[in-house]
JSON list of C-alpha atoms in Angstrom, two decimals:
[
{"chain": "I", "resi": 1064, "resn": "MET", "atom": "CA", "xyz": [-0.08, -0.16, 0.04]},
{"chain": "I", "resi": 1065, "resn": "PHE", "atom": "CA", "xyz": [2.92, 2.43, 0.75]},
{"chain": "I", "resi": 1066, "resn": "SER", "atom": "CA", "xyz": [4.29, 1.75, -2.57]},
{"chain": "I", "resi": 1067, "resn": "ARG", "atom": "CA", "xyz": [0.98, 2.54, -4.39]},
{"chain": "I", "resi": 1068, "resn": "LEU", "atom": "CA", "xyz": [0.89, 5.87, -2.74]},
{"chain": "I", "resi": 1069, "resn": "PHE", "atom": "CA", "xyz": [4.44, 7.02, -2.99]},
{"chain": "I", "resi": 1070, "resn": "GLY", "atom": "CA", "xyz": [5.72, 4.91, -5.84]},
{"chain": "I", "resi": 1071, "resn": "SER", "atom": "CA", "xyz": [7.60, 1.39, -5.98]},
{"chain": "I", "resi": 1072, "resn": "LYS", "atom": "CA", "xyz": [10.98, 3.18, -6.00]},
{"chain": "I", "resi": 1073, "resn": "LYS", "atom": "CA", "xyz": [12.36, 5.80, -3.76]},
{"chain": "I", "resi": 1074, "resn": "ALA", "atom": "CA", "xyz": [11.50, 9.15, -5.30]},
{"chain": "I", "resi": 1075, "resn": "LYS", "atom": "CA", "xyz": [14.09, 11.68, -6.06]},
{"chain": "I", "resi": 1076, "resn": "THR", "atom": "CA", "xyz": [13.70, 15.12, -4.13]},
{"chain": "I", "resi": 1077, "resn": "PRO", "atom": "CA", "xyz": [12.46, 17.56, -6.98]},
{"chain": "I", "resi": 1078, "resn": "SER", "atom": "CA", "xyz": [15.14, 20.13, -7.77]},
{"chain": "I", "resi": 1079, "resn": "PHE", "atom": "CA", "xyz": [14.45, 23.76, -7.55]},
{"chain": "I", "resi": 1080, "resn": "PRO", "atom": "CA", "xyz": [16.48, 26.91, -8.39]},
{"chain": "I", "resi": 1081, "resn": "ALA", "atom": "CA", "xyz": [18.94, 28.06, -5.85]},
{"chain": "I", "resi": 1082, "resn": "LEU", "atom": "CA", "xyz": [17.73, 30.85, -3.50]},
{"chain": "I", "resi": 1083, "resn": "LYS", "atom": "CA", "xyz": [19.58, 33.93, -2.59]},
{"chain": "I", "resi": 1084, "resn": "GLU", "atom": "CA", "xyz": [21.59, 33.75, 0.54]},
{"chain": "I", "resi": 1085, "resn": "ASP", "atom": "CA", "xyz": [19.19, 36.08, 2.39]},
{"chain": "I", "resi": 1086, "resn": "ALA", "atom": "CA", "xyz": [16.04, 34.03, 1.54]},
{"chain": "I", "resi": 1087, "resn": "ASN", "atom": "CA", "xyz": [13.80, 33.53, 4.53]},
{"chain": "I", "resi": 1088, "resn": "TRP", "atom": "CA", "xyz": [10.21, 32.85, 5.46]},
{"chain": "I", "resi": 1089, "resn": "SER", "atom": "CA", "xyz": [8.61, 35.86, 3.98]},
{"chain": "I", "resi": 1090, "resn": "PHE", "atom": "CA", "xyz": [7.35, 33.64, 0.94]},
{"chain": "I", "resi": 1091, "resn": "LEU", "atom": "CA", "xyz": [4.81, 32.32, 3.44]},
{"chain": "I", "resi": 1092, "resn": "LYS", "atom": "CA", "xyz": [3.63, 35.76, 4.67]},
{"chain": "I", "resi": 1093, "resn": "SER", "atom": "CA", "xyz": [1.66, 34.38, 7.52]},
{"chain": "I", "resi": 1094, "resn": "ASP", "atom": "CA", "xyz": [2.23, 31.63, 10.06]},
{"chain": "I", "resi": 1095, "resn": "MET", "atom": "CA", "xyz": [-0.91, 29.85, 10.74]},
{"chain": "I", "resi": 1096, "resn": "HIS", "atom": "CA", "xyz": [-0.09, 27.46, 13.65]},
{"chain": "I", "resi": 1097, "resn": "SER", "atom": "CA", "xyz": [1.52, 28.59, 16.85]},
{"chain": "I", "resi": 1098, "resn": "HIS", "atom": "CA", "xyz": [1.28, 28.80, 20.58]},
{"chain": "I", "resi": 1099, "resn": "LEU", "atom": "CA", "xyz": [2.13, 32.22, 21.50]},
{"chain": "I", "resi": 1100, "resn": "ILE", "atom": "CA", "xyz": [-0.68, 33.44, 23.88]},
{"chain": "I", "resi": 1101, "resn": "PRO", "atom": "CA", "xyz": [0.95, 33.30, 27.17]},
{"chain": "I", "resi": 1102, "resn": "GLY", "atom": "CA", "xyz": [0.03, 30.88, 29.89]},
{"chain": "I", "resi": 1103, "resn": "ILE", "atom": "CA", "xyz": [-2.88, 29.00, 28.53]},
{"chain": "I", "resi": 1104, "resn": "ASP", "atom": "CA", "xyz": [-1.18, 26.08, 27.13]},
{"chain": "I", "resi": 1105, "resn": "ASP", "atom": "CA", "xyz": [2.16, 24.56, 26.51]},
{"chain": "I", "resi": 1106, "resn": "GLY", "atom": "CA", "xyz": [3.49, 27.29, 24.60]},
{"chain": "I", "resi": 1107, "resn": "ALA", "atom": "CA", "xyz": [4.63, 30.59, 25.76]},
{"chain": "I", "resi": 1108, "resn": "GLN", "atom": "CA", "xyz": [4.33, 31.11, 29.39]},
{"chain": "I", "resi": 1109, "resn": "THR", "atom": "CA", "xyz": [4.93, 34.71, 29.79]},
{"chain": "I", "resi": 1110, "resn": "ILE", "atom": "CA", "xyz": [4.21, 37.86, 27.79]},
{"chain": "I", "resi": 1111, "resn": "GLU", "atom": "CA", "xyz": [7.97, 38.27, 27.48]},
{"chain": "I", "resi": 1112, "resn": "ASP", "atom": "CA", "xyz": [8.25, 34.75, 25.96]},
{"chain": "I", "resi": 1113, "resn": "SER", "atom": "CA", "xyz": [5.36, 35.60, 23.61]},
{"chain": "I", "resi": 1114, "resn": "LEU", "atom": "CA", "xyz": [7.09, 38.82, 22.44]},
{"chain": "I", "resi": 1115, "resn": "GLY", "atom": "CA", "xyz": [10.44, 37.14, 22.10]},
{"chain": "I", "resi": 1116, "resn": "LEU", "atom": "CA", "xyz": [8.94, 34.43, 19.87]},
{"chain": "I", "resi": 1117, "resn": "ILE", "atom": "CA", "xyz": [7.05, 37.04, 17.72]},
{"chain": "I", "resi": 1118, "resn": "ARG", "atom": "CA", "xyz": [10.46, 38.90, 17.27]},
{"chain": "I", "resi": 1119, "resn": "GLU", "atom": "CA", "xyz": [11.89, 35.72, 16.14]},
{"chain": "I", "resi": 1120, "resn": "LEU", "atom": "CA", "xyz": [9.18, 35.24, 13.61]},
{"chain": "I", "resi": 1121, "resn": "MET", "atom": "CA", "xyz": [9.56, 38.57, 12.40]},
{"chain": "I", "resi": 1122, "resn": "ASN", "atom": "CA", "xyz": [13.32, 38.33, 12.00]},
{"chain": "I", "resi": 1123, "resn": "MET", "atom": "CA", "xyz": [12.62, 35.34, 9.84]},
{"chain": "I", "resi": 1124, "resn": "GLY", "atom": "CA", "xyz": [10.46, 37.21, 7.62]},
{"chain": "I", "resi": 1125, "resn": "PHE", "atom": "CA", "xyz": [6.93, 36.64, 8.64]},
{"chain": "I", "resi": 1126, "resn": "GLU", "atom": "CA", "xyz": [4.54, 39.49, 8.21]},
{"chain": "I", "resi": 1127, "resn": "SER", "atom": "CA", "xyz": [1.62, 38.22, 10.47]},
{"chain": "I", "resi": 1128, "resn": "ILE", "atom": "CA", "xyz": [0.30, 35.10, 12.49]},
{"chain": "I", "resi": 1129, "resn": "VAL", "atom": "CA", "xyz": [-2.69, 33.23, 13.33]},
{"chain": "I", "resi": 1130, "resn": "THR", "atom": "CA", "xyz": [-1.80, 31.89, 16.95]},
{"chain": "I", "resi": 1131, "resn": "THR", "atom": "CA", "xyz": [-3.70, 28.51, 17.75]},
{"chain": "I", "resi": 1132, "resn": "PRO", "atom": "CA", "xyz": [-3.86, 27.63, 21.41]},
{"chain": "I", "resi": 1133, "resn": "HIS", "atom": "CA", "xyz": [-4.61, 24.09, 22.34]},
{"chain": "I", "resi": 1134, "resn": "ILE", "atom": "CA", "xyz": [-8.34, 23.31, 23.16]},
{"chain": "I", "resi": 1135, "resn": "LYS", "atom": "CA", "xyz": [-7.99, 19.98, 24.76]},
{"chain": "I", "resi": 1136, "resn": "SER", "atom": "CA", "xyz": [-10.36, 19.19, 27.75]},
{"chain": "I", "resi": 1137, "resn": "ASP", "atom": "CA", "xyz": [-8.03, 17.04, 29.99]},
{"chain": "I", "resi": 1138, "resn": "TYR", "atom": "CA", "xyz": [-5.17, 19.45, 29.67]},
{"chain": "I", "resi": 1139, "resn": "PHE", "atom": "CA", "xyz": [-5.94, 22.70, 28.36]},
{"chain": "I", "resi": 1140, "resn": "PRO", "atom": "CA", "xyz": [-9.69, 23.45, 28.69]},
{"chain": "I", "resi": 1141, "resn": "ASN", "atom": "CA", "xyz": [-9.61, 26.66, 26.85]},
{"chain": "I", "resi": 1142, "resn": "THR", "atom": "CA", "xyz": [-12.66, 28.41, 25.61]},
{"chain": "I", "resi": 1143, "resn": "PRO", "atom": "CA", "xyz": [-13.09, 31.37, 22.93]},
{"chain": "I", "resi": 1144, "resn": "ALA", "atom": "CA", "xyz": [-13.24, 33.75, 26.09]},
{"chain": "I", "resi": 1145, "resn": "THR", "atom": "CA", "xyz": [-9.92, 32.56, 27.31]},
{"chain": "I", "resi": 1146, "resn": "ILE", "atom": "CA", "xyz": [-8.25, 32.68, 24.00]},
{"chain": "I", "resi": 1147, "resn": "ASN", "atom": "CA", "xyz": [-9.69, 36.13, 23.03]},
{"chain": "I", "resi": 1148, "resn": "ASN", "atom": "CA", "xyz": [-8.78, 37.55, 26.46]},
{"chain": "I", "resi": 1149, "resn": "GLY", "atom": "CA", "xyz": [-5.25, 36.23, 25.87]},
{"chain": "I", "resi": 1150, "resn": "LEU", "atom": "CA", "xyz": [-5.28, 37.78, 22.49]},
{"chain": "I", "resi": 1151, "resn": "ASN", "atom": "CA", "xyz": [-6.26, 41.22, 23.68]},
{"chain": "I", "resi": 1152, "resn": "GLU", "atom": "CA", "xyz": [-3.28, 41.04, 26.34]},
{"chain": "I", "resi": 1153, "resn": "LEU", "atom": "CA", "xyz": [-0.88, 40.04, 23.46]},
{"chain": "I", "resi": 1154, "resn": "ARG", "atom": "CA", "xyz": [-1.97, 42.74, 21.22]},
{"chain": "I", "resi": 1155, "resn": "GLN", "atom": "CA", "xyz": [-1.68, 45.47, 24.01]},
{"chain": "I", "resi": 1156, "resn": "ALA", "atom": "CA", "xyz": [1.65, 44.33, 24.87]},
{"chain": "I", "resi": 1157, "resn": "LEU", "atom": "CA", "xyz": [2.66, 44.40, 21.19]},
{"chain": "I", "resi": 1158, "resn": "GLN", "atom": "CA", "xyz": [1.43, 48.04, 20.98]},
{"chain": "I", "resi": 1159, "resn": "GLU", "atom": "CA", "xyz": [3.28, 49.07, 24.17]},
{"chain": "I", "resi": 1160, "resn": "ASN", "atom": "CA", "xyz": [6.43, 47.72, 22.80]},
{"chain": "I", "resi": 1161, "resn": "ASN", "atom": "CA", "xyz": [6.09, 49.36, 19.45]},
{"chain": "I", "resi": 1162, "resn": "ILE", "atom": "CA", "xyz": [5.79, 46.10, 17.69]},
{"chain": "I", "resi": 1163, "resn": "HIS", "atom": "CA", "xyz": [3.80, 46.40, 14.60]},
{"chain": "I", "resi": 1164, "resn": "PHE", "atom": "CA", "xyz": [2.85, 42.82, 13.77]},
{"chain": "I", "resi": 1165, "resn": "PRO", "atom": "CA", "xyz": [-0.95, 41.63, 13.04]},
{"chain": "I", "resi": 1166, "resn": "VAL", "atom": "CA", "xyz": [-2.02, 38.67, 15.29]},
{"chain": "I", "resi": 1167, "resn": "LYS", "atom": "CA", "xyz": [-5.10, 36.91, 15.16]},
{"chain": "I", "resi": 1168, "resn": "ALA", "atom": "CA", "xyz": [-6.13, 33.94, 17.40]},
{"chain": "I", "resi": 1169, "resn": "ALA", "atom": "CA", "xyz": [-7.95, 30.72, 16.52]},
{"chain": "I", "resi": 1170, "resn": "ALA", "atom": "CA", "xyz": [-7.39, 27.22, 18.09]},
{"chain": "I", "resi": 1171, "resn": "GLU", "atom": "CA", "xyz": [-5.94, 23.78, 17.59]},
{"chain": "I", "resi": 1172, "resn": "TYR", "atom": "CA", "xyz": [-8.88, 21.60, 18.69]},
{"chain": "I", "resi": 1173, "resn": "TYR", "atom": "CA", "xyz": [-8.12, 18.15, 19.91]},
{"chain": "I", "resi": 1174, "resn": "VAL", "atom": "CA", "xyz": [-10.57, 15.78, 18.31]},
{"chain": "I", "resi": 1175, "resn": "ASP", "atom": "CA", "xyz": [-12.49, 14.01, 21.14]},
{"chain": "I", "resi": 1176, "resn": "GLU", "atom": "CA", "xyz": [-16.01, 13.92, 22.74]},
{"chain": "I", "resi": 1177, "resn": "ARG", "atom": "CA", "xyz": [-15.63, 17.44, 24.08]},
{"chain": "I", "resi": 1178, "resn": "PHE", "atom": "CA", "xyz": [-14.71, 18.62, 20.55]},
{"chain": "I", "resi": 1179, "resn": "MET", "atom": "CA", "xyz": [-18.14, 17.23, 19.32]},
{"chain": "I", "resi": 1180, "resn": "GLU", "atom": "CA", "xyz": [-19.88, 19.20, 22.08]},
{"chain": "I", "resi": 1181, "resn": "MET", "atom": "CA", "xyz": [-18.11, 22.31, 21.20]},
{"chain": "I", "resi": 1182, "resn": "LEU", "atom": "CA", "xyz": [-19.05, 21.77, 17.43]},
{"chain": "I", "resi": 1183, "resn": "ASP", "atom": "CA", "xyz": [-22.78, 21.26, 18.23]},
{"chain": "I", "resi": 1184, "resn": "ALA", "atom": "CA", "xyz": [-22.65, 24.38, 20.54]},
{"chain": "I", "resi": 1185, "resn": "GLY", "atom": "CA", "xyz": [-20.65, 26.45, 17.94]},
{"chain": "I", "resi": 1186, "resn": "PRO", "atom": "CA", "xyz": [-19.19, 28.60, 16.62]},
{"chain": "I", "resi": 1187, "resn": "LEU", "atom": "CA", "xyz": [-15.49, 27.33, 16.51]},
{"chain": "I", "resi": 1188, "resn": "LEU", "atom": "CA", "xyz": [-12.62, 29.50, 16.29]},
{"chain": "I", "resi": 1189, "resn": "THR", "atom": "CA", "xyz": [-11.29, 29.47, 12.58]},
{"chain": "I", "resi": 1190, "resn": "VAL", "atom": "CA", "xyz": [-7.83, 30.03, 11.10]},
{"chain": "I", "resi": 1191, "resn": "ASN", "atom": "CA", "xyz": [-8.89, 31.34, 7.79]},
{"chain": "I", "resi": 1192, "resn": "GLY", "atom": "CA", "xyz": [-12.65, 31.74, 6.69]},
{"chain": "I", "resi": 1193, "resn": "ASN", "atom": "CA", "xyz": [-14.47, 28.52, 7.66]},
{"chain": "I", "resi": 1194, "resn": "GLU", "atom": "CA", "xyz": [-11.22, 26.38, 8.20]},
{"chain": "I", "resi": 1195, "resn": "VAL", "atom": "CA", "xyz": [-10.65, 24.85, 11.54]},
{"chain": "I", "resi": 1196, "resn": "LEU", "atom": "CA", "xyz": [-7.44, 23.45, 12.76]},
{"chain": "I", "resi": 1197, "resn": "ILE", "atom": "CA", "xyz": [-7.75, 20.05, 14.25]},
{"chain": "I", "resi": 1198, "resn": "GLU", "atom": "CA", "xyz": [-5.34, 17.54, 15.68]},
{"chain": "I", "resi": 1199, "resn": "PHE", "atom": "CA", "xyz": [-5.49, 13.87, 16.69]},
{"chain": "I", "resi": 1200, "resn": "SER", "atom": "CA", "xyz": [-3.98, 11.64, 19.48]},
{"chain": "I", "resi": 1201, "resn": "PHE", "atom": "CA", "xyz": [-0.38, 10.95, 18.75]},
{"chain": "I", "resi": 1202, "resn": "MET", "atom": "CA", "xyz": [-0.89, 7.48, 20.29]},
{"chain": "I", "resi": 1203, "resn": "PHE", "atom": "CA", "xyz": [-4.21, 6.15, 18.79]},
{"chain": "I", "resi": 1204, "resn": "GLU", "atom": "CA", "xyz": [-5.93, 6.56, 15.75]},
{"chain": "I", "resi": 1205, "resn": "PRO", "atom": "CA", "xyz": [-9.09, 8.53, 16.20]},
{"chain": "I", "resi": 1206, "resn": "LEU", "atom": "CA", "xyz": [-12.40, 6.31, 16.34]},
{"chain": "I", "resi": 1207, "resn": "ARG", "atom": "CA", "xyz": [-15.20, 7.39, 13.94]},
{"chain": "I", "resi": 1208, "resn": "ILE", "atom": "CA", "xyz": [-12.92, 10.10, 12.23]},
{"chain": "I", "resi": 1209, "resn": "ASN", "atom": "CA", "xyz": [-14.75, 9.84, 9.05]},
{"chain": "I", "resi": 1210, "resn": "GLU", "atom": "CA", "xyz": [-18.06, 10.62, 10.78]},
{"chain": "I", "resi": 1211, "resn": "ILE", "atom": "CA", "xyz": [-16.56, 13.39, 12.78]},
{"chain": "I", "resi": 1212, "resn": "LEU", "atom": "CA", "xyz": [-15.08, 14.91, 9.70]},
{"chain": "I", "resi": 1213, "resn": "PHE", "atom": "CA", "xyz": [-18.45, 14.71, 8.00]},
{"chain": "I", "resi": 1214, "resn": "GLN", "atom": "CA", "xyz": [-20.26, 16.31, 10.73]},
{"chain": "I", "resi": 1215, "resn": "LEU", "atom": "CA", "xyz": [-17.60, 19.11, 10.88]},
{"chain": "I", "resi": 1216, "resn": "GLN", "atom": "CA", "xyz": [-18.34, 19.92, 7.16]},
{"chain": "I", "resi": 1217, "resn": "THR", "atom": "CA", "xyz": [-21.90, 19.63, 7.63]},
{"chain": "I", "resi": 1218, "resn": "LYS", "atom": "CA", "xyz": [-21.62, 22.52, 10.10]},
{"chain": "I", "resi": 1219, "resn": "GLY", "atom": "CA", "xyz": [-19.92, 24.38, 7.25]},
{"chain": "I", "resi": 1220, "resn": "TYR", "atom": "CA", "xyz": [-16.40, 24.05, 8.31]},
{"chain": "I", "resi": 1221, "resn": "LYS", "atom": "CA", "xyz": [-13.51, 22.98, 6.42]},
{"chain": "I", "resi": 1222, "resn": "PRO", "atom": "CA", "xyz": [-10.82, 20.81, 8.34]},
{"chain": "I", "resi": 1223, "resn": "ILE", "atom": "CA", "xyz": [-7.22, 21.56, 8.44]},
{"chain": "I", "resi": 1224, "resn": "ILE", "atom": "CA", "xyz": [-5.47, 18.42, 9.97]},
{"chain": "I", "resi": 1225, "resn": "ALA", "atom": "CA", "xyz": [-2.46, 19.58, 11.88]},
{"chain": "I", "resi": 1226, "resn": "HIS", "atom": "CA", "xyz": [0.95, 17.92, 11.42]},
{"chain": "I", "resi": 1227, "resn": "PRO", "atom": "CA", "xyz": [-0.43, 14.60, 9.71]},
{"chain": "I", "resi": 1228, "resn": "GLU", "atom": "CA", "xyz": [3.30, 13.52, 9.51]},
{"chain": "I", "resi": 1229, "resn": "ARG", "atom": "CA", "xyz": [3.45, 13.20, 13.22]},
{"chain": "I", "resi": 1230, "resn": "TYR", "atom": "CA", "xyz": [0.73, 10.56, 13.44]},
{"chain": "I", "resi": 1231, "resn": "ASN", "atom": "CA", "xyz": [2.85, 7.40, 13.30]},
{"chain": "I", "resi": 1232, "resn": "TYR", "atom": "CA", "xyz": [-0.15, 4.87, 12.86]},
{"chain": "I", "resi": 1233, "resn": "TYR", "atom": "CA", "xyz": [-0.82, 6.36, 9.65]},
{"chain": "I", "resi": 1234, "resn": "HIS", "atom": "CA", "xyz": [2.66, 5.75, 8.39]},
{"chain": "I", "resi": 1235, "resn": "LEU", "atom": "CA", "xyz": [1.52, 2.09, 8.49]},
{"chain": "I", "resi": 1236, "resn": "LYS", "atom": "CA", "xyz": [-1.45, 3.14, 6.22]},
{"chain": "I", "resi": 1237, "resn": "PRO", "atom": "CA", "xyz": [-0.38, 6.06, 4.21]},
{"chain": "I", "resi": 1238, "resn": "GLN", "atom": "CA", "xyz": [-3.39, 5.78, 1.80]},
{"chain": "I", "resi": 1239, "resn": "ALA", "atom": "CA", "xyz": [-5.18, 7.64, 4.83]},
{"chain": "I", "resi": 1240, "resn": "TYR", "atom": "CA", "xyz": [-3.45, 10.96, 3.75]},
{"chain": "I", "resi": 1241, "resn": "ARG", "atom": "CA", "xyz": [-4.98, 10.75, 0.17]},
{"chain": "I", "resi": 1242, "resn": "GLU", "atom": "CA", "xyz": [-8.31, 9.72, 1.80]},
{"chain": "I", "resi": 1243, "resn": "PHE", "atom": "CA", "xyz": [-8.35, 12.72, 3.94]},
{"chain": "I", "resi": 1244, "resn": "LYS", "atom": "CA", "xyz": [-7.72, 14.88, 0.84]},
{"chain": "I", "resi": 1245, "resn": "ASP", "atom": "CA", "xyz": [-10.49, 13.17, -0.93]},
{"chain": "I", "resi": 1246, "resn": "ARG", "atom": "CA", "xyz": [-12.75, 13.90, 1.91]},
{"chain": "I", "resi": 1247, "resn": "GLY", "atom": "CA", "xyz": [-12.16, 17.65, 1.54]},
{"chain": "I", "resi": 1248, "resn": "CYS", "atom": "CA", "xyz": [-9.43, 18.16, 4.21]},
{"chain": "I", "resi": 1249, "resn": "TYR", "atom": "CA", "xyz": [-6.43, 20.27, 4.24]},
{"chain": "I", "resi": 1250, "resn": "LEU", "atom": "CA", "xyz": [-3.08, 18.99, 5.53]},
{"chain": "I", "resi": 1251, "resn": "GLN", "atom": "CA", "xyz": [-0.76, 21.27, 7.48]},
{"chain": "I", "resi": 1252, "resn": "LEU", "atom": "CA", "xyz": [3.03, 20.58, 7.51]},
{"chain": "I", "resi": 1253, "resn": "ASN", "atom": "CA", "xyz": [4.93, 21.22, 10.63]},
{"chain": "I", "resi": 1254, "resn": "ALA", "atom": "CA", "xyz": [7.97, 22.74, 8.93]},
{"chain": "I", "resi": 1255, "resn": "ILE", "atom": "CA", "xyz": [10.47, 21.71, 11.61]},
{"chain": "I", "resi": 1256, "resn": "ALA", "atom": "CA", "xyz": [9.57, 18.07, 10.78]},
{"chain": "I", "resi": 1257, "resn": "LEU", "atom": "CA", "xyz": [11.82, 18.39, 7.88]},
{"chain": "I", "resi": 1258, "resn": "THR", "atom": "CA", "xyz": [14.82, 18.99, 10.29]},
{"chain": "I", "resi": 1259, "resn": "GLY", "atom": "CA", "xyz": [14.35, 15.67, 11.98]},
{"chain": "I", "resi": 1260, "resn": "TYR", "atom": "CA", "xyz": [13.16, 17.60, 15.08]},
{"chain": "I", "resi": 1261, "resn": "TYR", "atom": "CA", "xyz": [10.52, 14.79, 15.77]},
{"chain": "I", "resi": 1262, "resn": "GLY", "atom": "CA", "xyz": [12.58, 11.87, 14.62]},
{"chain": "I", "resi": 1263, "resn": "ARG", "atom": "CA", "xyz": [13.54, 10.33, 11.37]},
{"chain": "I", "resi": 1264, "resn": "PRO", "atom": "CA", "xyz": [10.24, 8.57, 10.72]},
{"chain": "I", "resi": 1265, "resn": "VAL", "atom": "CA", "xyz": [8.32, 11.79, 10.90]},
{"chain": "I", "resi": 1266, "resn": "LYS", "atom": "CA", "xyz": [10.95, 13.57, 8.76]},
{"chain": "I", "resi": 1267, "resn": "GLU", "atom": "CA", "xyz": [10.71, 10.81, 6.01]},
{"chain": "I", "resi": 1268, "resn": "MET", "atom": "CA", "xyz": [6.87, 10.94, 6.04]},
{"chain": "I", "resi": 1269, "resn": "ALA", "atom": "CA", "xyz": [6.92, 14.82, 5.86]},
{"chain": "I", "resi": 1270, "resn": "GLU", "atom": "CA", "xyz": [9.40, 14.59, 2.85]},
{"chain": "I", "resi": 1271, "resn": "LYS", "atom": "CA", "xyz": [7.09, 12.12, 1.14]},
{"chain": "I", "resi": 1272, "resn": "LEU", "atom": "CA", "xyz": [3.96, 14.12, 1.71]},
{"chain": "I", "resi": 1273, "resn": "LEU", "atom": "CA", "xyz": [5.65, 17.27, 0.42]},
{"chain": "I", "resi": 1274, "resn": "ASP", "atom": "CA", "xyz": [6.98, 15.45, -2.73]},
{"chain": "I", "resi": 1275, "resn": "GLU", "atom": "CA", "xyz": [3.59, 14.09, -3.51]},
{"chain": "I", "resi": 1276, "resn": "ASN", "atom": "CA", "xyz": [2.09, 17.77, -3.20]},
{"chain": "I", "resi": 1277, "resn": "LEU", "atom": "CA", "xyz": [-0.31, 16.67, -0.47]},
{"chain": "I", "resi": 1278, "resn": "TYR", "atom": "CA", "xyz": [0.29, 19.66, 1.97]},
{"chain": "I", "resi": 1279, "resn": "ASP", "atom": "CA", "xyz": [-1.93, 22.67, 1.68]},
{"chain": "I", "resi": 1280, "resn": "TYR", "atom": "CA", "xyz": [-0.64, 24.74, 4.65]},
{"chain": "I", "resi": 1281, "resn": "CYS", "atom": "CA", "xyz": [2.83, 25.16, 6.50]},
{"chain": "I", "resi": 1282, "resn": "GLY", "atom": "CA", "xyz": [3.11, 26.21, 10.05]},
{"chain": "I", "resi": 1283, "resn": "SER", "atom": "CA", "xyz": [5.70, 26.62, 12.65]},
{"chain": "I", "resi": 1284, "resn": "ASP", "atom": "CA", "xyz": [3.94, 25.12, 15.59]},
{"chain": "I", "resi": 1285, "resn": "MET", "atom": "CA", "xyz": [6.01, 27.63, 17.47]},
{"chain": "I", "resi": 1286, "resn": "HIS", "atom": "CA", "xyz": [5.90, 26.86, 21.29]},
{"chain": "I", "resi": 1287, "resn": "HIS", "atom": "CA", "xyz": [9.45, 28.01, 22.46]},
{"chain": "I", "resi": 1288, "resn": "LEU", "atom": "CA", "xyz": [12.99, 29.14, 21.46]},
{"chain": "I", "resi": 1289, "resn": "ARG", "atom": "CA", "xyz": [13.85, 25.66, 20.17]},
{"chain": "I", "resi": 1290, "resn": "HIS", "atom": "CA", "xyz": [11.32, 25.60, 17.69]},
{"chain": "I", "resi": 1291, "resn": "ALA", "atom": "CA", "xyz": [12.61, 29.06, 16.57]},
{"chain": "I", "resi": 1292, "resn": "GLU", "atom": "CA", "xyz": [15.89, 27.66, 16.29]},
{"chain": "I", "resi": 1293, "resn": "ALA", "atom": "CA", "xyz": [14.78, 24.66, 14.10]},
{"chain": "I", "resi": 1294, "resn": "MET", "atom": "CA", "xyz": [13.00, 27.12, 11.77]},
{"chain": "I", "resi": 1295, "resn": "SER", "atom": "CA", "xyz": [16.12, 29.16, 11.26]},
{"chain": "I", "resi": 1296, "resn": "LYS", "atom": "CA", "xyz": [18.07, 25.97, 10.70]},
{"chain": "I", "resi": 1297, "resn": "LEU", "atom": "CA", "xyz": [15.62, 24.85, 8.02]},
{"chain": "I", "resi": 1298, "resn": "MET", "atom": "CA", "xyz": [16.39, 27.98, 5.97]},
{"chain": "I", "resi": 1299, "resn": "LYS", "atom": "CA", "xyz": [19.79, 26.57, 5.30]},
{"chain": "I", "resi": 1300, "resn": "SER", "atom": "CA", "xyz": [18.52, 23.20, 4.25]},
{"chain": "I", "resi": 1301, "resn": "SER", "atom": "CA", "xyz": [18.08, 21.74, 0.85]},
{"chain": "I", "resi": 1302, "resn": "ARG", "atom": "CA", "xyz": [14.68, 21.24, 1.25]},
{"chain": "I", "resi": 1303, "resn": "PHE", "atom": "CA", "xyz": [13.96, 25.14, 1.90]},
{"chain": "I", "resi": 1304, "resn": "SER", "atom": "CA", "xyz": [14.11, 25.78, -1.93]},
{"chain": "I", "resi": 1305, "resn": "GLN", "atom": "CA", "xyz": [11.30, 23.35, -2.35]},
{"chain": "I", "resi": 1306, "resn": "LEU", "atom": "CA", "xyz": [9.30, 24.96, 0.50]},
{"chain": "I", "resi": 1307, "resn": "TYR", "atom": "CA", "xyz": [9.76, 28.32, -1.14]},
{"chain": "I", "resi": 1308, "resn": "HIS", "atom": "CA", "xyz": [8.34, 27.28, -4.63]},
{"chain": "I", "resi": 1309, "resn": "TYR", "atom": "CA", "xyz": [5.55, 25.18, -3.09]},
{"chain": "I", "resi": 1310, "resn": "PRO", "atom": "CA", "xyz": [1.94, 26.82, -3.43]},
{"chain": "I", "resi": 1311, "resn": "PHE", "atom": "CA", "xyz": [1.16, 26.97, 0.25]},
{"chain": "I", "resi": 1312, "resn": "LEU", "atom": "CA", "xyz": [-2.19, 28.57, 1.05]},
{"chain": "I", "resi": 1313, "resn": "ASN", "atom": "CA", "xyz": [-0.66, 30.78, 3.66]},
{"chain": "I", "resi": 1314, "resn": "ARG", "atom": "CA", "xyz": [0.03, 33.45, 1.19]},
{"chain": "I", "resi": 1315, "resn": "LYS", "atom": "CA", "xyz": [-3.82, 33.83, 0.42]},
{"chain": "I", "resi": 1316, "resn": "MET", "atom": "CA", "xyz": [-4.79, 34.30, 4.10]},
{"chain": "I", "resi": 1317, "resn": "SER", "atom": "CA", "xyz": [-6.28, 37.58, 5.22]},
{"chain": "I", "resi": 1318, "resn": "ILE", "atom": "CA", "xyz": [-5.26, 38.72, 8.79]}
]
């Protein structure tokens, strides 16, 4: 099955024109996955953390962000109210520090029973238009995922599946990635997966999905400075030219 999806022979990495030495992430314009509202999940813990990470993103060429705190009932039971209150705090701090950088907030929704309750109650926080960022367990394949996606779409939302390369159980049945696309989902690359940050199997799957043009969005999933360092490291890699020329939808976002 793996060979049917990606080809029976190891595919060669596509070649792209060399980039200028000062090439950076400005080609994306906007980052659409990060955790920069302080103190409400496992990302930035203080407003100083938030401002420092935003400065890092600005230095890498980003022009704006949608920050996406976790909503995960057992660990980070955030609500639109807690997220928007944090967003207001962050925007105020940016203004006070003369940092001119547009920031919007959405959420990274963990798919569980609580998510279905929130879907019924609505509305959900969206990344762009009607697009909702969702994530799955890293340990177990979500049950009834096709039914959940159908209900999400019935409510008028388009799912963006966060970092699909990190769900190791799909490495064993990679046809699932095309099935998600066929069902109308977007797939979002965690860029630093390409550096090996999450391990070799995740790196290899990210490369395969990228080579097969299965990604739609690219995000930093920025939590802390180690992620910023990995994003900077990626700018010097052979894969960066491929990312630079890839038609990510980030460019079309309105923030």
